[in-house]
């Protein structure tokens, strides 16, 4: 049995507007992913980060942001170039993006728990939060997101015809996973996950607040970090009001529907990807020190090499 969507009128941008929007999206994607990629490079280059559960969880958050931003930008650009995509190819892209989207709030919850253990149980922190356990938790996060996402695929495979997966559609979540059960299940799971993560954040924040000394620098930093987790979780929750925001603003400004859709998408899906590198990477003194050394050393090395080439130019025949 097929569950068909209601046919809607599709309005497309002019060529100039399409070029401007795609340039803005691609430039933002490359810039943010370059910053995030630099953070990943710094993490892999220095052993001090590879052996610290806090930085491992942080980089996992950054990698998820890279996946989310790449999937969004790819789908955005392809929607203008070819408009419709093969359903099977679109399904793969959407599944990757959905898994990464679920991973982010779960990773934030685990990072909050790690802060809580470090402040409230400092003597047991090294035994509770080990590198091996951290990678096991990351594996568990991916398993949970897969258990949430892949049932949607199985239901779609069972309810859609073979021809549907060989057809072409506008690559949109509701155009691929069309069974009413999928939307109901997704809403319930999102609510359960978000409520659970909020409970973890509130519990860890107030436990840190009451357990640690108010004058302790580490305690203040831990409390601020958990608050930042809460702020980033709020940004993650913006994804669930994406369609409501577009519908509400479009009803107020009906002539600016395309501009509203683009602005809301950038604000919800692109700009929040800057939070992880700015708030966590640059705020952390240790990470900031190594990041500066890597950037300045590479710049100095390039400058020295350029000077050597000027002093000893190679002769060509």
PDB file of C-alpha atoms in Angstrom, residues 13-248:
ATOM      1  CA  UNK A  13      13.941  30.701  -7.438  1.00  0.00           C
ATOM      2  CA  UNK A  14      15.197  32.824 -10.268  1.00  0.00           C
ATOM      3  CA  UNK A  15      18.658  31.975 -11.600  1.00  0.00           C
ATOM      4  CA  UNK A  16      20.273  34.924  -9.789  1.00  0.00           C
ATOM      5  CA  UNK A  17      18.605  34.072  -6.470  1.00  0.00           C
ATOM      6  CA  UNK A  18      19.535  30.405  -6.838  1.00  0.00           C
ATOM      7  CA  UNK A  19      23.204  31.271  -7.476  1.00  0.00           C
ATOM      8  CA  UNK A  20      23.355  33.653  -4.483  1.00  0.00           C
ATOM      9  CA  UNK A  21      21.743  31.129  -2.118  1.00  0.00           C
ATOM     10  CA  UNK A  22      23.988  28.284  -3.225  1.00  0.00           C
ATOM     11  CA  UNK A  23      27.135  30.415  -2.975  1.00  0.00           C
ATOM     12  CA  UNK A  24      26.199  31.468   0.573  1.00  0.00           C
ATOM     13  CA  UNK A  25      25.441  27.865   1.577  1.00  0.00           C
ATOM     14  CA  UNK A  26      28.602  26.390   0.041  1.00  0.00           C
ATOM     15  CA  UNK A  27      30.882  29.123   1.440  1.00  0.00           C
ATOM     16  CA  UNK A  28      29.439  28.667   4.936  1.00  0.00           C
ATOM     17  CA  UNK A  29      29.749  24.886   4.645  1.00  0.00           C
ATOM     18  CA  UNK A  30      33.385  25.002   3.499  1.00  0.00           C
ATOM     19  CA  UNK A  31      34.318  27.590   6.144  1.00  0.00           C
ATOM     20  CA  UNK A  32      32.682  25.779   9.060  1.00  0.00           C
ATOM     21  CA  UNK A  33      33.857  22.343   7.949  1.00  0.00           C
ATOM     22  CA  UNK A  34      37.387  23.705   7.521  1.00  0.00           C
ATOM     23  CA  UNK A  35      37.330  24.929  11.133  1.00  0.00           C
ATOM     24  CA  UNK A  36      35.893  21.634  12.348  1.00  0.00           C
ATOM     25  CA  UNK A  37      38.358  19.674  10.219  1.00  0.00           C
ATOM     26  CA  UNK A  38      41.236  21.639  11.788  1.00  0.00           C
ATOM     27  CA  UNK A  39      39.960  20.667  15.227  1.00  0.00           C
ATOM     28  CA  UNK A  40      39.804  17.002  14.214  1.00  0.00           C
ATOM     29  CA  UNK A  41      43.360  17.245  12.829  1.00  0.00           C
ATOM     30  CA  UNK A  42      44.622  18.759  16.099  1.00  0.00           C
ATOM     31  CA  UNK A  43      42.882  16.007  18.062  1.00  0.00           C
ATOM     32  CA  UNK A  44      44.421  13.181  16.010  1.00  0.00           C
ATOM     33  CA  UNK A  45      47.876  14.773  16.004  1.00  0.00           C
ATOM     34  CA  UNK A  46      48.375  15.037  19.779  1.00  0.00           C
ATOM     35  CA  UNK A  47      48.284  12.077  22.165  1.00  0.00           C
ATOM     36  CA  UNK A  48      47.096  14.267  25.062  1.00  0.00           C
ATOM     37  CA  UNK A  49      43.664  14.469  23.452  1.00  0.00           C
ATOM     38  CA  UNK A  50      43.433  10.835  22.334  1.00  0.00           C
ATOM     39  CA  UNK A  51      43.775   9.673  25.934  1.00  0.00           C
ATOM     40  CA  UNK A  52      41.200  12.063  27.405  1.00  0.00           C
ATOM     41  CA  UNK A  53      37.499  10.967  27.347  1.00  0.00           C
ATOM     42  CA  UNK A  54      36.329  14.599  27.393  1.00  0.00           C
ATOM     43  CA  UNK A  55      38.117  15.443  24.150  1.00  0.00           C
ATOM     44  CA  UNK A  56      37.072  12.166  22.525  1.00  0.00           C
ATOM     45  CA  UNK A  57      33.412  12.999  23.165  1.00  0.00           C
ATOM     46  CA  UNK A  58      33.985  16.557  21.966  1.00  0.00           C
ATOM     47  CA  UNK A  59      35.492  15.424  18.672  1.00  0.00           C
ATOM     48  CA  UNK A  60      32.630  12.963  18.221  1.00  0.00           C
ATOM     49  CA  UNK A  61      30.299  15.961  18.483  1.00  0.00           C
ATOM     50  CA  UNK A  62      32.382  17.855  15.909  1.00  0.00           C
ATOM     51  CA  UNK A  63      32.367  14.906  13.482  1.00  0.00           C
ATOM     52  CA  UNK A  64      28.579  14.678  13.753  1.00  0.00           C
ATOM     53  CA  UNK A  65      28.379  18.392  12.942  1.00  0.00           C
ATOM     54  CA  UNK A  66      30.554  17.825   9.867  1.00  0.00           C
ATOM     55  CA  UNK A  67      28.253  15.012   8.679  1.00  0.00           C
ATOM     56  CA  UNK A  68      25.101  17.067   9.295  1.00  0.00           C
ATOM     57  CA  UNK A  69      26.416  20.151   7.526  1.00  0.00           C
ATOM     58  CA  UNK A  70      27.764  18.154   4.571  1.00  0.00           C
ATOM     59  CA  UNK A  71      24.459  16.309   4.090  1.00  0.00           C
ATOM     60  CA  UNK A  72      22.447  19.530   4.300  1.00  0.00           C
ATOM     61  CA  UNK A  73      24.668  21.381   1.831  1.00  0.00           C
ATOM     62  CA  UNK A  74      24.787  18.456  -0.599  1.00  0.00           C
ATOM     63  CA  UNK A  75      20.999  18.111  -0.624  1.00  0.00           C
ATOM     64  CA  UNK A  76      20.559  21.878  -0.898  1.00  0.00           C
ATOM     65  CA  UNK A  77      22.861  22.206  -3.916  1.00  0.00           C
ATOM     66  CA  UNK A  78      21.503  19.088  -5.649  1.00  0.00           C
ATOM     67  CA  UNK A  79      17.947  20.357  -5.215  1.00  0.00           C
ATOM     68  CA  UNK A  80      18.888  23.343  -7.394  1.00  0.00           C
ATOM     69  CA  UNK A  81      21.046  21.479  -9.914  1.00  0.00           C
ATOM     70  CA  UNK A  82      18.904  18.395 -10.652  1.00  0.00           C
ATOM     71  CA  UNK A  83      15.853  19.223  -8.490  1.00  0.00           C
ATOM     72  CA  UNK A  84      14.824  15.564  -8.024  1.00  0.00           C
ATOM     73  CA  UNK A  85      17.022  12.664  -6.876  1.00  0.00           C
ATOM     74  CA  UNK A  86      16.820   8.912  -7.161  1.00  0.00           C
ATOM     75  CA  UNK A  87      14.853   7.642  -4.138  1.00  0.00           C
ATOM     76  CA  UNK A  88      17.480   5.049  -3.157  1.00  0.00           C
ATOM     77  CA  UNK A  89      20.306   7.612  -3.218  1.00  0.00           C
ATOM     78  CA  UNK A  90      18.177  10.128  -1.322  1.00  0.00           C
ATOM     79  CA  UNK A  91      17.357   7.497   1.304  1.00  0.00           C
ATOM     80  CA  UNK A  92      21.049   6.867   2.014  1.00  0.00           C
ATOM     81  CA  UNK A  93      21.745  10.592   2.479  1.00  0.00           C
ATOM     82  CA  UNK A  94      18.731  11.056   4.748  1.00  0.00           C
ATOM     83  CA  UNK A  95      19.627   8.045   6.912  1.00  0.00           C
ATOM     84  CA  UNK A  96      23.148   9.389   7.486  1.00  0.00           C
ATOM     85  CA  UNK A  97      21.813  12.822   8.397  1.00  0.00           C
ATOM     86  CA  UNK A  98      19.142  11.386  10.710  1.00  0.00           C
ATOM     87  CA  UNK A  99      21.670   9.253  12.609  1.00  0.00           C
ATOM     88  CA  UNK A 100      24.005  12.220  13.108  1.00  0.00           C
ATOM     89  CA  UNK A 101      21.081  14.402  14.204  1.00  0.00           C
ATOM     90  CA  UNK A 102      20.095  11.906  16.925  1.00  0.00           C
ATOM     91  CA  UNK A 103      23.720  11.450  18.000  1.00  0.00           C
ATOM     92  CA  UNK A 104      24.201  15.102  18.946  1.00  0.00           C
ATOM     93  CA  UNK A 105      21.814  15.392  21.932  1.00  0.00           C
ATOM     94  CA  UNK A 106      22.904  11.960  23.203  1.00  0.00           C
ATOM     95  CA  UNK A 107      26.574  13.013  23.037  1.00  0.00           C
ATOM     96  CA  UNK A 108      25.749  16.228  24.908  1.00  0.00           C
ATOM     97  CA  UNK A 109      24.138  14.160  27.678  1.00  0.00           C
ATOM     98  CA  UNK A 110      27.218  11.928  27.984  1.00  0.00           C
ATOM     99  CA  UNK A 111      29.519  14.979  28.073  1.00  0.00           C
ATOM    100  CA  UNK A 112      27.431  16.427  30.909  1.00  0.00           C
ATOM    101  CA  UNK A 113      27.721  13.157  32.843  1.00  0.00           C
ATOM    102  CA  UNK A 114      31.507  13.197  32.343  1.00  0.00           C
ATOM    103  CA  UNK A 115      31.659  16.733  33.817  1.00  0.00           C
ATOM    104  CA  UNK A 116      29.512  15.596  36.731  1.00  0.00           C
ATOM    105  CA  UNK A 117      31.785  12.629  37.500  1.00  0.00           C
ATOM    106  CA  UNK A 118      34.918  14.791  37.218  1.00  0.00           C
ATOM    107  CA  UNK A 119      33.623  17.311  39.787  1.00  0.00           C
ATOM    108  CA  UNK A 120      31.553  15.165  42.136  1.00  0.00           C
ATOM    109  CA  UNK A 121      33.736  12.034  42.089  1.00  0.00           C
ATOM    110  CA  UNK A 122      37.256  13.265  41.233  1.00  0.00           C
ATOM    111  CA  UNK A 123      39.021  10.274  42.819  1.00  0.00           C
ATOM    112  CA  UNK A 124      36.917   7.798  40.851  1.00  0.00           C
ATOM    113  CA  UNK A 125      36.894   9.744  37.585  1.00  0.00           C
ATOM    114  CA  UNK A 126      39.918   7.960  36.098  1.00  0.00           C
ATOM    115  CA  UNK A 127      38.307   4.560  36.781  1.00  0.00           C
ATOM    116  CA  UNK A 128      34.800   5.463  35.631  1.00  0.00           C
ATOM    117  CA  UNK A 129      35.661   7.555  32.558  1.00  0.00           C
ATOM    118  CA  UNK A 130      38.268   5.554  30.666  1.00  0.00           C
ATOM    119  CA  UNK A 131      39.130   5.769  26.972  1.00  0.00           C
ATOM    120  CA  UNK A 132      37.836   2.244  26.357  1.00  0.00           C
ATOM    121  CA  UNK A 133      34.500   3.001  28.043  1.00  0.00           C
ATOM    122  CA  UNK A 134      34.228   6.274  26.133  1.00  0.00           C
ATOM    123  CA  UNK A 135      34.515   4.547  22.758  1.00  0.00           C
ATOM    124  CA  UNK A 136      32.039   1.917  23.981  1.00  0.00           C
ATOM    125  CA  UNK A 137      29.554   4.688  24.844  1.00  0.00           C
ATOM    126  CA  UNK A 138      30.052   6.267  21.413  1.00  0.00           C
ATOM    127  CA  UNK A 139      29.333   2.871  19.864  1.00  0.00           C
ATOM    128  CA  UNK A 140      26.201   2.638  22.019  1.00  0.00           C
ATOM    129  CA  UNK A 141      25.093   6.086  20.825  1.00  0.00           C
ATOM    130  CA  UNK A 142      25.408   5.004  17.190  1.00  0.00           C
ATOM    131  CA  UNK A 143      23.568   1.775  17.951  1.00  0.00           C
ATOM    132  CA  UNK A 144      20.682   3.690  19.557  1.00  0.00           C
ATOM    133  CA  UNK A 145      20.424   6.106  16.635  1.00  0.00           C
ATOM    134  CA  UNK A 146      20.480   3.175  14.194  1.00  0.00           C
ATOM    135  CA  UNK A 147      17.730   1.408  16.140  1.00  0.00           C
ATOM    136  CA  UNK A 148      15.629   4.557  15.832  1.00  0.00           C
ATOM    137  CA  UNK A 149      16.332   5.273  12.157  1.00  0.00           C
ATOM    138  CA  UNK A 150      16.454   1.884  10.437  1.00  0.00           C
ATOM    139  CA  UNK A 151      12.903   0.783  11.389  1.00  0.00           C
ATOM    140  CA  UNK A 152      11.743   3.699   9.196  1.00  0.00           C
ATOM    141  CA  UNK A 153      13.659   2.134   6.314  1.00  0.00           C
ATOM    142  CA  UNK A 154      12.219  -1.327   6.975  1.00  0.00           C
ATOM    143  CA  UNK A 155       8.657   0.026   7.100  1.00  0.00           C
ATOM    144  CA  UNK A 156       9.246   1.908   3.855  1.00  0.00           C
ATOM    145  CA  UNK A 157      10.671  -1.195   2.173  1.00  0.00           C
ATOM    146  CA  UNK A 158       7.632  -3.200   3.290  1.00  0.00           C
ATOM    147  CA  UNK A 159       4.986  -0.666   2.261  1.00  0.00           C
ATOM    148  CA  UNK A 160       6.384   0.913  -0.915  1.00  0.00           C
ATOM    149  CA  UNK A 161       6.606  -0.681  -4.342  1.00  0.00           C
ATOM    150  CA  UNK A 162       9.875  -1.537  -6.074  1.00  0.00           C
ATOM    151  CA  UNK A 163       9.183   1.132  -8.679  1.00  0.00           C
ATOM    152  CA  UNK A 164       9.155   3.781  -5.973  1.00  0.00           C
ATOM    153  CA  UNK A 165      12.827   3.167  -5.136  1.00  0.00           C
ATOM    154  CA  UNK A 166      13.761   3.540  -8.814  1.00  0.00           C
ATOM    155  CA  UNK A 167      11.777   6.760  -9.215  1.00  0.00           C
ATOM    156  CA  UNK A 168      12.915  10.330  -8.636  1.00  0.00           C
ATOM    157  CA  UNK A 169      11.510  12.713  -6.022  1.00  0.00           C
ATOM    158  CA  UNK A 170      12.405  15.973  -4.337  1.00  0.00           C
ATOM    159  CA  UNK A 171      14.727  14.709  -1.566  1.00  0.00           C
ATOM    160  CA  UNK A 172      12.670  15.532   1.477  1.00  0.00           C
ATOM    161  CA  UNK A 173      12.103  13.438   4.590  1.00  0.00           C
ATOM    162  CA  UNK A 174       8.330  13.257   4.190  1.00  0.00           C
ATOM    163  CA  UNK A 175       8.659  12.385   0.498  1.00  0.00           C
ATOM    164  CA  UNK A 176      10.656   9.236   1.284  1.00  0.00           C
ATOM    165  CA  UNK A 177       9.310   7.967   4.611  1.00  0.00           C
ATOM    166  CA  UNK A 178       5.598   8.424   3.878  1.00  0.00           C
ATOM    167  CA  UNK A 179       3.911   5.884   6.183  1.00  0.00           C
ATOM    168  CA  UNK A 180       1.852   7.609   8.955  1.00  0.00           C
ATOM    169  CA  UNK A 181       3.384   5.247  11.524  1.00  0.00           C
ATOM    170  CA  UNK A 182       6.860   6.615  10.814  1.00  0.00           C
ATOM    171  CA  UNK A 183       5.937  10.189  11.649  1.00  0.00           C
ATOM    172  CA  UNK A 184       4.137   9.174  14.853  1.00  0.00           C
ATOM    173  CA  UNK A 185       7.070   7.010  15.923  1.00  0.00           C
ATOM    174  CA  UNK A 186       9.580   9.758  15.121  1.00  0.00           C
ATOM    175  CA  UNK A 187       7.668  12.319  17.193  1.00  0.00           C
ATOM    176  CA  UNK A 188       7.462   9.977  20.193  1.00  0.00           C
ATOM    177  CA  UNK A 189      11.150   8.999  20.030  1.00  0.00           C
ATOM    178  CA  UNK A 190      12.276  12.623  19.671  1.00  0.00           C
ATOM    179  CA  UNK A 191      10.232  13.614  22.712  1.00  0.00           C
ATOM    180  CA  UNK A 192      11.585  10.716  24.794  1.00  0.00           C
ATOM    181  CA  UNK A 193      15.196  11.461  23.843  1.00  0.00           C
ATOM    182  CA  UNK A 194      14.923  15.200  24.427  1.00  0.00           C
ATOM    183  CA  UNK A 195      13.160  14.832  27.788  1.00  0.00           C
ATOM    184  CA  UNK A 196      15.778  12.271  28.870  1.00  0.00           C
ATOM    185  CA  UNK A 197      18.661  14.525  27.842  1.00  0.00           C
ATOM    186  CA  UNK A 198      17.113  17.541  29.592  1.00  0.00           C
ATOM    187  CA  UNK A 199      16.711  15.495  32.785  1.00  0.00           C
ATOM    188  CA  UNK A 200      20.383  14.489  32.599  1.00  0.00           C
ATOM    189  CA  UNK A 201      21.492  18.093  32.028  1.00  0.00           C
ATOM    190  CA  UNK A 202      19.395  19.485  34.889  1.00  0.00           C
ATOM    191  CA  UNK A 203      20.476  16.725  37.264  1.00  0.00           C
ATOM    192  CA  UNK A 204      24.193  17.071  36.508  1.00  0.00           C
ATOM    193  CA  UNK A 205      24.060  20.880  36.696  1.00  0.00           C
ATOM    194  CA  UNK A 206      22.376  21.006  40.105  1.00  0.00           C
ATOM    195  CA  UNK A 207      24.534  18.187  41.470  1.00  0.00           C
ATOM    196  CA  UNK A 208      27.661  20.088  40.432  1.00  0.00           C
ATOM    197  CA  UNK A 209      26.156  23.257  41.883  1.00  0.00           C
ATOM    198  CA  UNK A 210      25.499  21.679  45.293  1.00  0.00           C
ATOM    199  CA  UNK A 211      28.453  19.296  45.541  1.00  0.00           C
ATOM    200  CA  UNK A 212      31.430  21.405  44.517  1.00  0.00           C
ATOM    201  CA  UNK A 213      32.689  24.484  46.310  1.00  0.00           C
ATOM    202  CA  UNK A 214      31.392  27.729  44.869  1.00  0.00           C
ATOM    203  CA  UNK A 215      34.875  29.230  44.775  1.00  0.00           C
ATOM    204  CA  UNK A 216      36.438  26.339  42.900  1.00  0.00           C
ATOM    205  CA  UNK A 217      37.509  27.313  39.388  1.00  0.00           C
ATOM    206  CA  UNK A 218      36.946  23.794  38.013  1.00  0.00           C
ATOM    207  CA  UNK A 219      33.448  23.691  39.490  1.00  0.00           C
ATOM    208  CA  UNK A 220      32.522  27.027  37.911  1.00  0.00           C
ATOM    209  CA  UNK A 221      33.883  25.893  34.574  1.00  0.00           C
ATOM    210  CA  UNK A 222      31.962  22.605  34.822  1.00  0.00           C
ATOM    211  CA  UNK A 223      28.707  24.432  35.609  1.00  0.00           C
ATOM    212  CA  UNK A 224      29.247  26.765  32.674  1.00  0.00           C
ATOM    213  CA  UNK A 225      30.005  23.796  30.425  1.00  0.00           C
ATOM    214  CA  UNK A 226      26.751  22.045  31.370  1.00  0.00           C
ATOM    215  CA  UNK A 227      24.890  25.307  30.711  1.00  0.00           C
ATOM    216  CA  UNK A 228      26.500  25.422  27.271  1.00  0.00           C
ATOM    217  CA  UNK A 229      25.329  21.846  26.699  1.00  0.00           C
ATOM    218  CA  UNK A 230      21.820  23.052  27.471  1.00  0.00           C
ATOM    219  CA  UNK A 231      22.190  25.963  25.037  1.00  0.00           C
ATOM    220  CA  UNK A 232      23.390  23.636  22.293  1.00  0.00           C
ATOM    221  CA  UNK A 233      20.524  21.250  23.026  1.00  0.00           C
ATOM    222  CA  UNK A 234      18.134  24.154  22.487  1.00  0.00           C
ATOM    223  CA  UNK A 235      19.738  24.649  19.077  1.00  0.00           C
ATOM    224  CA  UNK A 236      19.283  20.938  18.349  1.00  0.00           C
ATOM    225  CA  UNK A 237      15.590  21.290  19.251  1.00  0.00           C
ATOM    226  CA  UNK A 238      15.190  24.001  16.603  1.00  0.00           C
ATOM    227  CA  UNK A 239      15.232  21.184  14.047  1.00  0.00           C
ATOM    228  CA  UNK A 240      11.847  20.009  15.330  1.00  0.00           C
ATOM    229  CA  UNK A 241      10.230  23.431  14.824  1.00  0.00           C
ATOM    230  CA  UNK A 242      11.733  23.887  11.363  1.00  0.00           C
ATOM    231  CA  UNK A 243       8.488  23.357   9.469  1.00  0.00           C
ATOM    232  CA  UNK A 244       6.400  25.267  12.017  1.00  0.00           C
ATOM    233  CA  UNK A 245       8.734  28.266  11.750  1.00  0.00           C
ATOM    234  CA  UNK A 246       8.515  28.248   7.951  1.00  0.00           C
ATOM    235  CA  UNK A 247       4.716  27.904   7.952  1.00  0.00           C
ATOM    236  CA  UNK A 248       4.262  30.617  10.594  1.00  0.00           C
TER     237      UNK A 248
END
